Amino acid sequence: MPRNVRLAAAQMGATHLTDPREKTLCRMLKLLEDAASQGAQVVVFPETAFTTFFPRHLFLDEEELESWFEHGDVRIAPNTKPLFDRAQQLAVDICVGFAEATDDGQHFNSCVYYHAKSGSILSKYRKIHLPGDFEPFPDPNAINQLEKRYFKPGDLGFQAFRVPGLCPSADRGDPIFGMMICNDRRWAESWRVLGLQGVEVVLCGYNTAGWAPELWGSSKDQDPVEAERTALFHHKLVMQAHSYTNATFSVSAARCGLDDGKYPLIAGSCIVGPEGNILAESRTKEDEVIIADCDLDLCRQGKQRTFDFARHRRIEHYSRITAQTGVIEPPRLDVSAESPSSDYVLVNRTCPSSKTNSKKIRILLCNPNSTRFMT
């Protein structure tokens, strides 16, 4: 029997710095109701969904800064409670991103998975890969990304979790979900940690700039239209590639449009299958619901063959991934040790520009663990 789940992304258009919270919340409620009317069982909202993306601004007043954060249990806090109440009434699970202030004064970029039937939070995730800078750029017109100033790196890890009641689970158990936020999707490690827990659906909300040359370290002469096209390509690239390499479905929900008339954010909300194909994607830069029916059993082929981690992974060769953070290049070639008369290639000692007595070699790579089913 297929293990079908109807998944939805609730894309949100421009949200301005001056927009009242009530206005944004009403938009979220409308999106939730729209998704529910189409039979969605799980709805994913964007990163920091209840407000504009405030980390692009510098706030020096502590009280003003705290006003952008959610305090206490988001299920019952006044600014967020109506969304969770409505989700329970509609019997629709939600994943929603928000700026979290903890009781002990810590701040995180977080999201939760809310299980409507039980009224409980099944899992919380705190963003680990924080992009940008601590200090704003000197140029007052630059687009800043100050997450490192306002948030601590997440401390909950990438924990997969099961969601009860979504689909028949006699032989495979309840569906396995995982969450990440925005920049996390660019890092293969985020996905592989979830993949190693058998994840079947990855949920990801994001706010991604369509034009931010200072942030990217690129030229200001770049065409803004081309820059946005490239940012959208990179978004789809990582969602599709990592869904494929971990044999999982994924749902990504954007906050998009032109905030405050000057901050462009890409759209591209999409639902991707375990073969890396896009099943549904947004057509606008406005509030929009994207829905797809997903048979989670389609993950099994990839998990059992091409990406059967137990058979094919070689962890004895991966120690560098956890042993270092920054790049450590191999030593430079020693040109003084060049030996033109030699018939042998001196590994890491030959001069790249030398054409004397050079040899071409053909290397055949053989995988003794391969099968005829591997690609």
Coordinates of C-alpha atoms in Angstrom, one line a residue:
M1 CA 0.0 0.0 0.0
P2 CA 1.4 3.4 -0.9
R3 CA 2.4 5.7 1.9
N4 CA 0.9 8.9 0.5
V5 CA 1.2 12.3 2.3
R6 CA -0.1 15.5 0.8
L7 CA 2.6 18.1 1.5
A8 CA 2.4 21.9 1.1
A9 CA 4.7 24.9 1.1
A10 CA 3.1 28.2 2.2
Q11 CA 5.1 30.8 0.3
M12 CA 4.9 34.4 1.7
G13 CA 5.4 37.5 -0.4
A14 CA 6.9 40.8 0.7
T15 CA 6.7 41.6 4.5
H16 CA 7.8 45.1 5.3
L17 CA 9.6 46.5 8.4
T18 CA 6.5 48.5 9.2
D19 CA 3.9 45.8 8.7
P20 CA 1.9 45.1 11.9
R21 CA 2.3 41.6 13.3
E22 CA -1.5 41.2 13.0
K23 CA -1.4 41.7 9.3
T24 CA 1.3 39.1 8.8
L25 CA -0.5 36.6 11.0
C26 CA -3.7 37.1 9.0
R27 CA -1.8 36.2 5.8
M28 CA -0.4 33.1 7.4
L29 CA -3.9 32.0 8.6
K30 CA -5.3 32.5 5.1
L31 CA -2.5 30.4 3.6
L32 CA -3.1 27.7 6.1
E33 CA -6.8 27.6 5.4
D34 CA -6.1 27.6 1.6
A35 CA -3.8 24.6 2.1
A36 CA -6.3 22.8 4.3
S37 CA -9.0 23.3 1.7
Q38 CA -6.8 21.4 -0.8
G39 CA -6.3 18.5 1.6
A40 CA -2.8 19.3 2.8
Q41 CA -1.7 17.3 5.8
V42 CA 1.5 19.2 6.5
V43 CA 2.1 22.9 5.7
V44 CA 5.6 24.5 5.8
F45 CA 6.0 28.2 6.5
P46 CA 9.1 30.3 5.8
E47 CA 12.0 31.2 8.1
T48 CA 11.1 34.0 10.6
A49 CA 7.6 33.8 9.2
F50 CA 5.9 36.0 11.8
T51 CA 7.9 39.2 10.9
T52 CA 10.0 40.7 8.2
F53 CA 13.5 39.4 7.9
F54 CA 14.8 41.7 10.6
P55 CA 18.5 40.5 10.6
R56 CA 19.2 42.7 7.6
H57 CA 18.8 45.8 9.9
L58 CA 21.0 47.0 12.7
F59 CA 19.1 47.4 16.0
L60 CA 21.0 49.1 18.9
D61 CA 18.0 49.5 21.2
E62 CA 17.6 46.3 23.2
E63 CA 13.9 46.6 23.7
E64 CA 13.3 47.2 20.0
L65 CA 15.5 44.2 19.1
E66 CA 13.6 41.9 21.6
S67 CA 10.3 42.9 19.9
W68 CA 11.2 40.8 16.9
F69 CA 11.7 37.6 19.0
E70 CA 9.1 35.1 20.2
H71 CA 9.2 34.6 24.0
G72 CA 8.0 31.5 25.7
D73 CA 5.9 28.6 24.2
V74 CA 5.0 29.7 20.7
R75 CA 1.8 27.6 20.9
I76 CA 0.4 29.9 23.5
A77 CA 2.2 33.2 23.1
P78 CA -0.2 36.0 22.0
N79 CA 1.5 36.8 18.7
T80 CA 1.6 33.2 17.5
K81 CA -1.1 31.3 19.3
P82 CA -3.8 31.9 16.6
L83 CA -1.8 30.0 14.0
F84 CA -1.4 26.9 16.2
D85 CA -5.0 27.0 17.3
R86 CA -6.2 27.2 13.7
A87 CA -3.9 24.3 12.7
Q88 CA -5.4 22.1 15.4
Q89 CA -9.0 23.1 14.3
L90 CA -8.1 22.2 10.7
A91 CA -6.2 19.0 11.7
V92 CA -3.2 20.1 9.7
D93 CA 0.4 19.8 10.9
I94 CA 2.6 22.8 10.5
C95 CA 6.3 23.6 10.4
V96 CA 7.0 27.3 11.1
G97 CA 10.1 29.4 11.5
F98 CA 10.5 32.1 14.1
A99 CA 13.1 34.1 16.1
E100 CA 13.3 32.4 19.5
A101 CA 14.2 34.0 22.8
T102 CA 14.8 31.5 25.5
D103 CA 14.0 31.9 29.2
D104 CA 17.7 32.2 30.0
G105 CA 18.3 35.0 27.5
Q106 CA 19.6 33.1 24.5
H107 CA 18.5 33.8 20.9
F108 CA 18.1 31.4 18.1
N109 CA 16.8 31.2 14.5
S110 CA 14.3 28.4 15.1
C111 CA 11.5 26.3 13.7
V112 CA 9.1 23.8 15.2
Y113 CA 7.0 20.9 13.9
Y114 CA 3.5 21.1 15.4
H115 CA 1.4 18.0 15.5
A116 CA -2.2 19.1 15.2
K117 CA -3.9 15.9 16.5
S118 CA -2.0 15.9 19.8
G119 CA -1.5 19.6 20.1
S120 CA 2.2 19.0 20.8
I121 CA 5.5 20.1 19.3
L122 CA 7.1 16.9 18.0
S123 CA 10.5 18.5 17.2
K124 CA 12.3 21.8 17.4
Y125 CA 15.3 22.8 15.2
R126 CA 17.7 25.7 15.7
K127 CA 19.6 27.0 12.7
I128 CA 23.2 25.8 12.7
H129 CA 24.8 27.4 9.7
L130 CA 24.4 31.1 10.3
P131 CA 25.5 33.2 7.3
G132 CA 26.6 36.8 7.1
D133 CA 28.5 39.0 9.6
F134 CA 28.4 40.5 13.1
E135 CA 29.0 44.1 12.0
P136 CA 27.1 45.9 9.2
F137 CA 28.9 47.0 6.0
P138 CA 30.3 50.6 6.0
D139 CA 28.2 51.4 2.9
P140 CA 24.7 52.5 4.2
N141 CA 23.1 51.2 1.0
A142 CA 24.6 47.7 1.4
I143 CA 22.3 44.8 2.1
N144 CA 23.4 43.3 5.4
Q145 CA 23.0 39.9 6.9
L146 CA 23.5 40.1 10.7
E147 CA 22.4 36.7 11.9
K148 CA 25.8 36.2 13.6
R149 CA 25.0 39.3 15.7
Y150 CA 21.5 38.4 16.7
F151 CA 21.5 34.5 16.9
K152 CA 23.6 31.8 18.5
P153 CA 24.4 28.8 16.3
G154 CA 21.8 26.1 16.9
D155 CA 22.5 23.6 19.7
L156 CA 20.0 20.8 18.9
G157 CA 21.7 19.2 15.9
F158 CA 19.9 17.7 13.0
Q159 CA 17.5 15.3 14.6
A160 CA 15.1 13.2 12.5
F161 CA 11.7 12.4 14.1
R162 CA 8.6 10.3 13.3
V163 CA 5.2 11.8 12.7
P164 CA 2.3 9.6 13.7
G165 CA -1.0 9.4 11.8
L166 CA -0.1 10.8 8.4
C167 CA -0.2 7.6 6.4
P168 CA -0.5 3.8 6.6
S169 CA 2.5 2.5 8.5
A170 CA 2.1 -1.2 9.0
D171 CA 5.4 -2.3 7.5
R172 CA 7.6 0.8 7.4
G173 CA 6.5 2.7 10.5
D174 CA 5.5 6.3 10.7
P175 CA 7.1 8.8 8.3
I176 CA 10.5 10.1 9.2
F177 CA 10.9 13.9 8.9
G178 CA 13.8 16.3 9.4
M179 CA 14.1 20.1 9.4
M180 CA 16.6 22.7 8.4
I181 CA 16.5 26.5 7.9
C182 CA 17.7 28.5 4.8
N183 CA 21.5 28.5 4.7
D184 CA 21.6 24.9 6.1
R185 CA 20.3 23.6 2.8
R186 CA 23.6 24.6 1.1
W187 CA 25.6 22.3 3.3
A188 CA 25.8 18.7 2.4
E189 CA 26.5 17.8 6.0
S190 CA 23.0 19.0 7.0
W191 CA 21.4 16.6 4.6
R192 CA 23.7 13.6 5.2
V193 CA 23.2 13.7 9.0
L194 CA 19.4 13.5 8.3
G195 CA 19.9 10.9 5.6
L196 CA 21.8 8.7 8.0
Q197 CA 18.6 8.6 10.1
G198 CA 16.5 7.4 7.2
V199 CA 14.8 10.8 6.6
E200 CA 11.9 10.7 4.1
V201 CA 10.8 14.3 4.1
V202 CA 13.1 17.4 4.8
L203 CA 11.3 20.7 5.6
C204 CA 13.1 24.0 5.0
G205 CA 11.9 27.6 5.3
Y206 CA 14.1 30.4 3.9
N207 CA 14.7 34.1 3.2
T208 CA 17.2 34.3 0.3
A209 CA 18.4 37.6 -1.1
G210 CA 18.0 38.1 -4.9
W211 CA 20.6 40.9 -4.9
A212 CA 23.3 41.4 -2.3
P213 CA 26.7 42.0 -3.9
E214 CA 28.4 43.0 -0.6
L215 CA 27.1 39.9 1.1
W216 CA 28.2 37.6 -1.7
G217 CA 31.5 39.3 -2.3
S218 CA 30.6 40.0 -5.9
S219 CA 30.7 43.0 -8.2
K220 CA 28.1 45.7 -7.8
D221 CA 28.1 45.9 -11.6
Q222 CA 26.4 42.5 -11.8
D223 CA 23.0 42.7 -13.5
P224 CA 20.4 42.4 -10.7
V225 CA 18.1 40.3 -12.9
E226 CA 20.9 37.9 -13.6
A227 CA 21.9 37.9 -10.0
E228 CA 18.4 36.9 -8.9
R229 CA 18.3 34.2 -11.6
T230 CA 21.6 32.8 -10.3
A231 CA 20.4 32.8 -6.7
L232 CA 17.2 30.9 -7.7
F233 CA 19.3 28.4 -9.6
H234 CA 21.5 27.8 -6.6
H235 CA 18.4 27.3 -4.4
K236 CA 16.9 24.7 -6.7
L237 CA 20.3 23.1 -7.3
V238 CA 20.9 22.2 -3.6
M239 CA 17.3 21.2 -3.0
Q240 CA 17.2 18.8 -5.9
A241 CA 20.8 17.5 -5.6
H242 CA 20.6 16.8 -1.9
S243 CA 17.1 15.3 -2.1
Y244 CA 18.5 12.9 -4.7
T245 CA 21.7 12.0 -2.8
N246 CA 19.7 11.2 0.3
A247 CA 16.7 9.6 -1.4
T248 CA 14.2 11.9 0.3
F249 CA 11.4 14.3 -0.5
S250 CA 11.9 17.9 0.5
V251 CA 9.6 20.9 0.9
S252 CA 11.0 24.5 0.8
A253 CA 9.0 27.6 1.6
A254 CA 10.2 31.1 0.7
R255 CA 9.7 34.5 2.0
C256 CA 10.0 36.4 -1.2
G257 CA 9.3 39.6 -3.1
L258 CA 10.6 43.2 -2.6
D259 CA 10.7 44.1 1.1
D260 CA 10.5 47.8 1.9
G261 CA 10.8 48.5 -1.8
K262 CA 14.5 47.8 -1.7
Y263 CA 15.3 44.3 -0.5
P264 CA 14.7 41.6 -3.2
L265 CA 14.1 38.0 -2.1
I266 CA 13.8 35.0 -4.4
A267 CA 10.8 32.8 -4.6
G268 CA 11.2 29.3 -5.8
S269 CA 9.2 27.4 -3.2
C270 CA 9.2 23.8 -4.3
I271 CA 8.5 20.2 -3.4
V272 CA 11.2 17.8 -4.7
G273 CA 11.1 14.0 -5.0
P274 CA 13.7 11.5 -4.0
E275 CA 15.0 11.3 -7.6
G276 CA 15.7 15.1 -7.5
N277 CA 12.8 16.0 -9.7
I278 CA 10.6 19.1 -8.9
L279 CA 7.0 17.9 -8.2
A280 CA 5.5 21.4 -7.7
E281 CA 6.9 24.9 -7.5
S282 CA 5.7 28.5 -7.0
R283 CA 4.6 30.6 -10.0
T284 CA 4.7 34.0 -8.3
K285 CA 6.5 36.2 -5.8
E286 CA 3.4 36.6 -3.7
D287 CA 1.5 34.6 -1.0
E288 CA 1.0 31.2 -2.6
V289 CA 0.3 27.6 -1.6
I290 CA 2.2 24.8 -3.4
I291 CA 1.0 21.2 -3.0
A292 CA 2.1 17.7 -4.0
D293 CA 1.1 14.2 -3.2
C294 CA 4.1 12.2 -2.1
D295 CA 4.4 8.5 -1.8
L296 CA 7.1 8.0 0.7
D297 CA 7.8 4.5 -0.4
L298 CA 9.4 6.0 -3.5
C299 CA 12.4 6.8 -1.2
R300 CA 13.1 3.1 -0.8
Q301 CA 14.7 2.5 -4.2
G302 CA 17.4 5.1 -3.6
K303 CA 18.0 4.1 0.0
Q304 CA 18.3 0.4 -0.8
R305 CA 20.5 0.7 -4.0
T306 CA 22.5 3.7 -5.1
F307 CA 22.5 5.3 -1.7
D308 CA 22.6 2.3 0.5
F309 CA 24.8 3.9 3.1
A310 CA 25.5 0.7 5.0
R311 CA 27.0 -1.0 2.0
H312 CA 28.7 1.9 0.2
R313 CA 29.9 4.5 2.6
R314 CA 33.6 4.5 3.6
I315 CA 33.8 6.4 6.8
E316 CA 37.5 5.6 7.3
H317 CA 38.2 8.2 4.6
Y318 CA 35.9 11.0 5.8
S319 CA 37.7 12.0 9.0
R320 CA 38.7 15.4 7.5
I321 CA 35.1 16.4 7.4
T322 CA 34.9 16.5 11.2
A323 CA 38.5 17.1 12.0
Q324 CA 38.8 20.6 10.4
T325 CA 36.6 23.5 9.5
G326 CA 38.5 25.8 7.2
V327 CA 40.4 24.8 4.1
I328 CA 43.9 23.4 4.4
E329 CA 45.6 23.3 1.0
P330 CA 48.2 20.7 0.1
P331 CA 51.8 22.0 0.0
R332 CA 52.8 24.0 -3.1
L333 CA 54.8 22.3 -5.8
D334 CA 58.6 22.5 -5.4
V335 CA 59.8 23.8 -8.7
S336 CA 63.4 23.6 -7.7
A337 CA 63.2 19.8 -7.5
E338 CA 62.2 19.4 -11.1
S339 CA 64.1 16.7 -12.9
P340 CA 63.8 17.1 -16.7
S341 CA 65.8 14.0 -17.5
S342 CA 63.6 11.7 -15.5
D343 CA 61.1 9.4 -17.2
Y344 CA 58.9 9.4 -14.0
V345 CA 56.3 11.8 -12.8
L346 CA 57.3 13.2 -9.4
V347 CA 54.1 13.5 -7.5
N348 CA 53.8 17.0 -5.9
R349 CA 57.3 17.9 -7.1
T350 CA 56.9 18.6 -10.8
C351 CA 56.7 22.0 -12.4
P352 CA 53.3 22.6 -13.9
S353 CA 54.7 24.7 -16.7
S354 CA 57.3 22.2 -17.7
K355 CA 56.7 20.5 -21.1
T356 CA 60.0 18.6 -21.2
N357 CA 59.8 14.8 -21.1
S358 CA 56.1 15.1 -20.0
K359 CA 54.0 12.0 -20.0
K360 CA 50.2 11.6 -20.1
I361 CA 48.7 8.8 -18.0
R362 CA 45.2 7.4 -18.0
I363 CA 43.7 6.4 -14.7
L364 CA 41.0 3.8 -14.4
L365 CA 39.1 4.0 -11.1
C366 CA 37.6 0.8 -10.0
N367 CA 35.1 0.4 -7.1
P368 CA 35.2 -3.2 -5.8
N369 CA 31.9 -2.7 -4.0
S370 CA 30.0 -1.5 -7.1
T371 CA 27.0 -3.3 -8.5
R372 CA 25.5 -3.2 -11.9
F373 CA 22.6 -1.2 -10.4
M374 CA 24.9 1.6 -9.3
T375 CA 25.0 4.8 -11.3

